[in-house]
Amino acid sequence: MSPKSVESYTHDTRVFLLWAQRRKITDLRSLGRDEVVAHITHLRKEGRADTTLRRNLAALRVFSRYLLGEKLIDADFTADISYSASWKRLPKTLSSDEVDRLLSAPDDQTPEGVRDGAMLEILYATGMRVSELVGLKIPQIHLDAGFSIVQGKGDKTRLVPVGDLARDRVREYLETARSALLRGRPSDFVFVTRRGGGMTRQAFWVRLRRWALAAEIERPVSPHMLRHSFATHLLHHGADLRAIQSMLGHADISTTEIYTHIDRDSLRDTLDEHHPRG
């Protein structure tokens, strides 16, 4: 597993053990299905994302099997646990109108505004994760060919098409604002700051919130909402689920299928609104 996965699994396991300890469970052999389900449900009530809950359960599966192999427990306490539908949370998305307002919000009279506009445009156009966006380097962008090479989770790479509007906006940024920000300093990163380094996730998050307020979007907006909006809007317009899976970089189609639930909700709303007996 990647170092980041090891770190995440270790953290999740430690959190679970501390949770169990607070409930006076100090013997590993006392851990069972009920404790795992109660812990995941607790995290769900705290507002943790569906992906975080899945990762926690995966970490506990690995931990349980390790304990079993070391003969520290008598049975795998995660053996009969499946990820319950009641734990799932539908991803939050922006409407097409909200996306249009957000993409138009950055000030194109400043280098930072041109950069931010290009970042928002390509984020929505490709469905990249924010870590993939800020990690983009010049050799990964092929505007004339209309695609980008994305370095995803587990160092897996994938080709993602880039639409005309995003290409034009990124090209404008590369030809004007980027050099103004770098002021002669070298950098491999596509999106840079005035300090000459690459944009960070945290800094981009702050910039995104600023432009969301300027676009008069009242609810909190995150970079991942643009990724969810990308997938949802593609699905609404008839895109193939397998194609969306490939562009998002999901290893398993079941991860992508969450967007079909949103589509069904949309269909149900349409029926309720327009059918005479809806």
mmCIF file of N, CA and C in Angstrom, residues 172-250:
data_model
loop_
_atom_site.group_PDB
_atom_site.id
_atom_site.type_symbol
_atom_site.label_atom_id
_atom_site.label_comp_id
_atom_site.label_asym_id
_atom_site.label_seq_id
_atom_site.Cartn_x
_atom_site.Cartn_y
_atom_site.Cartn_z
ATOM 1 N N GLU A 172 -4.771 30.982 -21.901
ATOM 2 C CA GLU A 172 -4.640 32.407 -21.579
ATOM 3 C C GLU A 172 -3.800 32.601 -20.313
ATOM 4 N N TYR A 173 -4.051 31.761 -19.313
ATOM 5 C CA TYR A 173 -3.287 31.852 -18.068
ATOM 6 C C TYR A 173 -1.802 31.570 -18.319
ATOM 7 N N LEU A 174 -1.501 30.523 -19.072
ATOM 8 C CA LEU A 174 -0.109 30.149 -19.326
ATOM 9 C C LEU A 174 0.629 31.221 -20.116
ATOM 10 N N GLU A 175 -0.080 31.884 -21.002
ATOM 11 C CA GLU A 175 0.558 32.877 -21.872
ATOM 12 C C GLU A 175 0.700 34.245 -21.220
ATOM 13 N N THR A 176 -0.057 34.507 -20.156
ATOM 14 C CA THR A 176 -0.034 35.851 -19.553
ATOM 15 C C THR A 176 0.241 35.818 -18.050
ATOM 16 N N ALA A 177 -0.707 35.330 -17.295
ATOM 17 C CA ALA A 177 -0.661 35.472 -15.832
ATOM 18 C C ALA A 177 0.455 34.669 -15.181
ATOM 19 N N ARG A 178 0.760 33.497 -15.710
ATOM 20 C CA ARG A 178 1.752 32.636 -15.056
ATOM 21 C C ARG A 178 3.120 33.305 -15.016
ATOM 22 N N SER A 179 3.525 33.888 -16.120
ATOM 23 C CA SER A 179 4.830 34.553 -16.153
ATOM 24 C C SER A 179 4.830 35.789 -15.255
ATOM 25 N N ALA A 180 3.689 36.466 -15.145
ATOM 26 C CA ALA A 180 3.588 37.634 -14.266
ATOM 27 C C ALA A 180 3.734 37.229 -12.810
ATOM 28 N N LEU A 181 3.221 36.047 -12.463
ATOM 29 C CA LEU A 181 3.326 35.561 -11.091
ATOM 30 C C LEU A 181 4.735 35.068 -10.777
ATOM 31 N N LEU A 182 5.369 34.393 -11.743
ATOM 32 C CA LEU A 182 6.696 33.812 -11.506
ATOM 33 C C LEU A 182 7.807 34.864 -11.557
ATOM 34 N N ARG A 183 7.630 35.888 -12.386
ATOM 35 C CA ARG A 183 8.633 36.962 -12.532
ATOM 36 C C ARG A 183 10.040 36.407 -12.782
ATOM 37 N N GLY A 184 10.098 35.496 -13.750
ATOM 38 C CA GLY A 184 11.387 34.968 -14.180
ATOM 39 C C GLY A 184 11.887 33.760 -13.415
ATOM 40 N N ARG A 185 11.197 33.389 -12.339
ATOM 41 C CA ARG A 185 11.633 32.222 -11.556
ATOM 42 C C ARG A 185 11.124 30.942 -12.216
ATOM 43 N N PRO A 186 11.912 29.869 -12.181
ATOM 44 C CA PRO A 186 11.486 28.606 -12.807
ATOM 45 C C PRO A 186 10.521 27.837 -11.910
ATOM 46 N N SER A 187 9.606 27.120 -12.518
ATOM 47 C CA SER A 187 8.705 26.233 -11.782
ATOM 48 C C SER A 187 8.121 25.215 -12.740
ATOM 49 N N ASP A 188 8.007 23.976 -12.291
ATOM 50 C CA ASP A 188 7.391 22.923 -13.099
ATOM 51 C C ASP A 188 5.876 22.901 -12.949
ATOM 52 N N PHE A 189 5.378 23.510 -11.880
ATOM 53 C CA PHE A 189 3.949 23.470 -11.619
ATOM 54 C C PHE A 189 3.183 24.364 -12.589
ATOM 55 N N VAL A 190 2.009 23.900 -12.969
ATOM 56 C CA VAL A 190 1.164 24.695 -13.863
ATOM 57 C C VAL A 190 0.627 25.911 -13.128
ATOM 58 N N PHE A 191 0.066 25.694 -11.950
ATOM 59 C CA PHE A 191 -0.578 26.785 -11.216
ATOM 60 C C PHE A 191 0.321 27.229 -10.065
ATOM 61 N N VAL A 192 0.768 28.486 -10.147
ATOM 62 C CA VAL A 192 1.776 28.995 -9.219
ATOM 63 C C VAL A 192 1.267 30.231 -8.483
ATOM 64 N N THR A 193 2.004 30.611 -7.441
ATOM 65 C CA THR A 193 1.678 31.799 -6.665
ATOM 66 C C THR A 193 2.755 32.860 -6.890
ATOM 67 N N ARG A 194 2.567 34.030 -6.293
ATOM 68 C CA ARG A 194 3.554 35.108 -6.439
ATOM 69 C C ARG A 194 4.874 34.773 -5.764
ATOM 70 N N ARG A 195 4.859 33.801 -4.879
ATOM 71 C CA ARG A 195 6.102 33.379 -4.233
ATOM 72 C C ARG A 195 6.930 32.455 -5.123
ATOM 73 N N GLY A 196 6.352 32.044 -6.229
ATOM 74 C CA GLY A 196 7.079 31.199 -7.174
ATOM 75 C C GLY A 196 6.864 29.713 -6.989
ATOM 76 N N GLY A 197 6.136 29.332 -5.942
ATOM 77 C CA GLY A 197 5.859 27.921 -5.711
ATOM 78 C C GLY A 197 4.513 27.513 -6.278
ATOM 79 N N GLY A 198 4.221 26.225 -6.176
ATOM 80 C CA GLY A 198 2.933 25.736 -6.640
ATOM 81 C C GLY A 198 1.814 26.107 -5.681
ATOM 82 N N MET A 199 0.618 26.257 -6.205
ATOM 83 C CA MET A 199 -0.557 26.503 -5.378
ATOM 84 C C MET A 199 -0.799 25.305 -4.467
ATOM 85 N N THR A 200 -1.187 25.560 -3.218
ATOM 86 C CA THR A 200 -1.492 24.488 -2.277
ATOM 87 C C THR A 200 -2.999 24.252 -2.220
ATOM 88 N N ARG A 201 -3.373 23.083 -1.711
ATOM 89 C CA ARG A 201 -4.799 22.772 -1.565
ATOM 90 C C ARG A 201 -5.476 23.774 -0.648
ATOM 91 N N GLN A 202 -4.809 24.086 0.462
ATOM 92 C CA GLN A 202 -5.398 24.980 1.443
ATOM 93 C C GLN A 202 -5.609 26.383 0.867
ATOM 94 N N ALA A 203 -4.617 26.874 0.133
ATOM 95 C CA ALA A 203 -4.730 28.210 -0.455
ATOM 96 C C ALA A 203 -5.830 28.244 -1.512
ATOM 97 N N PHE A 204 -5.924 27.189 -2.302
ATOM 98 C CA PHE A 204 -6.965 27.159 -3.331
ATOM 99 C C PHE A 204 -8.351 27.108 -2.694
ATOM 100 N N TRP A 205 -8.475 26.369 -1.595
ATOM 101 C CA TRP A 205 -9.754 26.286 -0.877
ATOM 102 C C TRP A 205 -10.199 27.690 -0.455
ATOM 103 N N VAL A 206 -9.262 28.478 0.081
ATOM 104 C CA VAL A 206 -9.582 29.848 0.499
ATOM 105 C C VAL A 206 -10.012 30.682 -0.698
ATOM 106 N N ARG A 207 -9.303 30.561 -1.810
ATOM 107 C CA ARG A 207 -9.643 31.320 -3.015
ATOM 108 C C ARG A 207 -11.021 30.917 -3.543
ATOM 109 N N LEU A 208 -11.303 29.625 -3.500
ATOM 110 C CA LEU A 208 -12.598 29.126 -3.975
ATOM 111 C C LEU A 208 -13.738 29.720 -3.158
ATOM 112 N N ARG A 209 -13.581 29.743 -1.855
ATOM 113 C CA ARG A 209 -14.633 30.307 -1.005
ATOM 114 C C ARG A 209 -14.850 31.786 -1.309
ATOM 115 N N ARG A 210 -13.767 32.479 -1.596
ATOM 116 C CA ARG A 210 -13.876 33.901 -1.939
ATOM 117 C C ARG A 210 -14.721 34.093 -3.189
ATOM 118 N N TRP A 211 -14.447 33.285 -4.216
ATOM 119 C CA TRP A 211 -15.181 33.441 -5.473
ATOM 120 C C TRP A 211 -16.617 32.926 -5.363
ATOM 121 N N ALA A 212 -16.847 31.960 -4.487
ATOM 122 C CA ALA A 212 -18.211 31.479 -4.260
ATOM 123 C C ALA A 212 -19.066 32.577 -3.639
ATOM 124 N N LEU A 213 -18.476 33.322 -2.711
ATOM 125 C CA LEU A 213 -19.193 34.452 -2.119
ATOM 126 C C LEU A 213 -19.464 35.529 -3.157
ATOM 127 N N ALA A 214 -18.465 35.778 -4.010
ATOM 128 C CA ALA A 214 -18.650 36.776 -5.075
ATOM 129 C C ALA A 214 -19.741 36.346 -6.047
ATOM 130 N N ALA A 215 -19.901 35.028 -6.231
ATOM 131 C CA ALA A 215 -20.927 34.492 -7.132
ATOM 132 C C ALA A 215 -22.289 34.383 -6.445
ATOM 133 N N GLU A 216 -22.346 34.830 -5.185
ATOM 134 C CA GLU A 216 -23.588 34.821 -4.397
ATOM 135 C C GLU A 216 -24.141 33.400 -4.215
ATOM 136 N N ILE A 217 -23.217 32.467 -4.008
ATOM 137 C CA ILE A 217 -23.609 31.099 -3.649
ATOM 138 C C ILE A 217 -23.571 31.045 -2.124
ATOM 139 N N GLU A 218 -24.716 30.909 -1.518
ATOM 140 C CA GLU A 218 -24.835 31.075 -0.071
ATOM 141 C C GLU A 218 -24.318 29.872 0.715
ATOM 142 N N ARG A 219 -24.405 28.674 0.161
ATOM 143 C CA ARG A 219 -23.955 27.502 0.915
ATOM 144 C C ARG A 219 -22.450 27.294 0.747
ATOM 145 N N PRO A 220 -21.812 26.582 1.682
ATOM 146 C CA PRO A 220 -20.371 26.335 1.581
ATOM 147 C C PRO A 220 -20.032 25.556 0.308
ATOM 148 N N VAL A 221 -18.972 25.955 -0.351
ATOM 149 C CA VAL A 221 -18.532 25.307 -1.590
ATOM 150 C C VAL A 221 -17.124 24.762 -1.377
ATOM 151 N N SER A 222 -16.912 23.530 -1.782
ATOM 152 C CA SER A 222 -15.595 22.899 -1.670
ATOM 153 C C SER A 222 -15.121 22.468 -3.057
ATOM 154 N N PRO A 223 -13.809 22.254 -3.229
ATOM 155 C CA PRO A 223 -13.319 21.770 -4.524
ATOM 156 C C PRO A 223 -13.980 20.459 -4.947
ATOM 157 N N HIS A 224 -14.268 19.597 -3.979
ATOM 158 C CA HIS A 224 -14.855 18.302 -4.321
ATOM 159 C C HIS A 224 -16.277 18.453 -4.860
ATOM 160 N N MET A 225 -16.950 19.555 -4.519
ATOM 161 C CA MET A 225 -18.292 19.783 -5.056
ATOM 162 C C MET A 225 -18.241 19.970 -6.569
ATOM 163 N N LEU A 226 -17.155 20.562 -7.068
ATOM 164 C CA LEU A 226 -17.008 20.713 -8.523
ATOM 165 C C LEU A 226 -16.755 19.360 -9.173
ATOM 166 N N ARG A 227 -16.023 18.498 -8.501
ATOM 167 C CA ARG A 227 -15.801 17.128 -9.004
ATOM 168 C C ARG A 227 -17.129 16.374 -9.055
ATOM 169 N N HIS A 228 -17.917 16.471 -7.975
ATOM 170 C CA HIS A 228 -19.227 15.821 -7.953
ATOM 171 C C HIS A 228 -20.145 16.417 -9.019
ATOM 172 N N SER A 229 -20.082 17.732 -9.194
ATOM 173 C CA SER A 229 -20.936 18.398 -10.187
ATOM 174 C C SER A 229 -20.568 17.957 -11.597
ATOM 175 N N PHE A 230 -19.266 17.823 -11.852
ATOM 176 C CA PHE A 230 -18.780 17.333 -13.145
ATOM 177 C C PHE A 230 -19.425 15.992 -13.485
ATOM 178 N N ALA A 231 -19.350 15.045 -12.538
ATOM 179 C CA ALA A 231 -19.880 13.703 -12.783
ATOM 180 C C ALA A 231 -21.401 13.708 -12.903
ATOM 181 N N THR A 232 -22.052 14.443 -12.024
ATOM 182 C CA THR A 232 -23.517 14.476 -12.021
ATOM 183 C C THR A 232 -24.068 15.106 -13.286
ATOM 184 N N HIS A 233 -23.484 16.213 -13.718
ATOM 185 C CA HIS A 233 -23.967 16.896 -14.921
ATOM 186 C C HIS A 233 -23.713 16.054 -16.169
ATOM 187 N N LEU A 234 -22.582 15.332 -16.208
ATOM 188 C CA LEU A 234 -22.326 14.422 -17.322
ATOM 189 C C LEU A 234 -23.392 13.334 -17.383
ATOM 190 N N LEU A 235 -23.696 12.766 -16.230
ATOM 191 C CA LEU A 235 -24.692 11.696 -16.170
ATOM 192 C C LEU A 235 -26.065 12.195 -16.587
ATOM 193 N N HIS A 236 -26.426 13.389 -16.147
ATOM 194 C CA HIS A 236 -27.719 13.972 -16.499
ATOM 195 C C HIS A 236 -27.847 14.187 -18.008
ATOM 196 N N HIS A 237 -26.708 14.410 -18.658
ATOM 197 C CA HIS A 237 -26.739 14.654 -20.106
ATOM 198 C C HIS A 237 -26.450 13.401 -20.915
ATOM 199 N N GLY A 238 -26.538 12.240 -20.256
ATOM 200 C CA GLY A 238 -26.489 10.984 -21.000
ATOM 201 C C GLY A 238 -25.143 10.318 -21.118
ATOM 202 N N ALA A 239 -24.141 10.768 -20.356
ATOM 203 C CA ALA A 239 -22.809 10.143 -20.448
ATOM 204 C C ALA A 239 -22.834 8.721 -19.900
ATOM 205 N N ASP A 240 -21.967 7.881 -20.445
ATOM 206 C CA ASP A 240 -21.854 6.487 -20.004
ATOM 207 C C ASP A 240 -21.153 6.440 -18.651
ATOM 208 N N LEU A 241 -21.677 5.611 -17.748
ATOM 209 C CA LEU A 241 -21.124 5.527 -16.397
ATOM 210 C C LEU A 241 -19.673 5.052 -16.410
ATOM 211 N N ARG A 242 -19.352 4.141 -17.320
ATOM 212 C CA ARG A 242 -17.979 3.639 -17.406
ATOM 213 C C ARG A 242 -17.011 4.756 -17.826
ATOM 214 N N ALA A 243 -17.479 5.632 -18.721
ATOM 215 C CA ALA A 243 -16.636 6.749 -19.154
ATOM 216 C C ALA A 243 -16.387 7.706 -17.989
ATOM 217 N N ILE A 244 -17.430 7.945 -17.193
ATOM 218 C CA ILE A 244 -17.286 8.815 -16.027
ATOM 219 C C ILE A 244 -16.326 8.183 -15.035
ATOM 220 N N GLN A 245 -16.437 6.877 -14.835
ATOM 221 C CA GLN A 245 -15.525 6.160 -13.938
ATOM 222 C C GLN A 245 -14.082 6.365 -14.367
ATOM 223 N N SER A 246 -13.826 6.247 -15.663
ATOM 224 C CA SER A 246 -12.474 6.399 -16.183
ATOM 225 C C SER A 246 -11.950 7.811 -15.959
ATOM 226 N N MET A 247 -12.788 8.815 -16.215
ATOM 227 C CA MET A 247 -12.348 10.204 -16.066
ATOM 228 C C MET A 247 -12.114 10.571 -14.606
ATOM 229 N N LEU A 248 -12.917 10.005 -13.704
ATOM 230 C CA LEU A 248 -12.750 10.299 -12.282
ATOM 231 C C LEU A 248 -11.597 9.516 -11.661
ATOM 232 N N GLY A 249 -11.185 8.424 -12.323
ATOM 233 C CA GLY A 249 -10.096 7.620 -11.787
ATOM 234 C C GLY A 249 -10.538 6.676 -10.690
ATOM 235 N N HIS A 250 -11.820 6.275 -10.709
ATOM 236 C CA HIS A 250 -12.314 5.314 -9.723
ATOM 237 C C HIS A 250 -11.864 3.910 -10.099
#
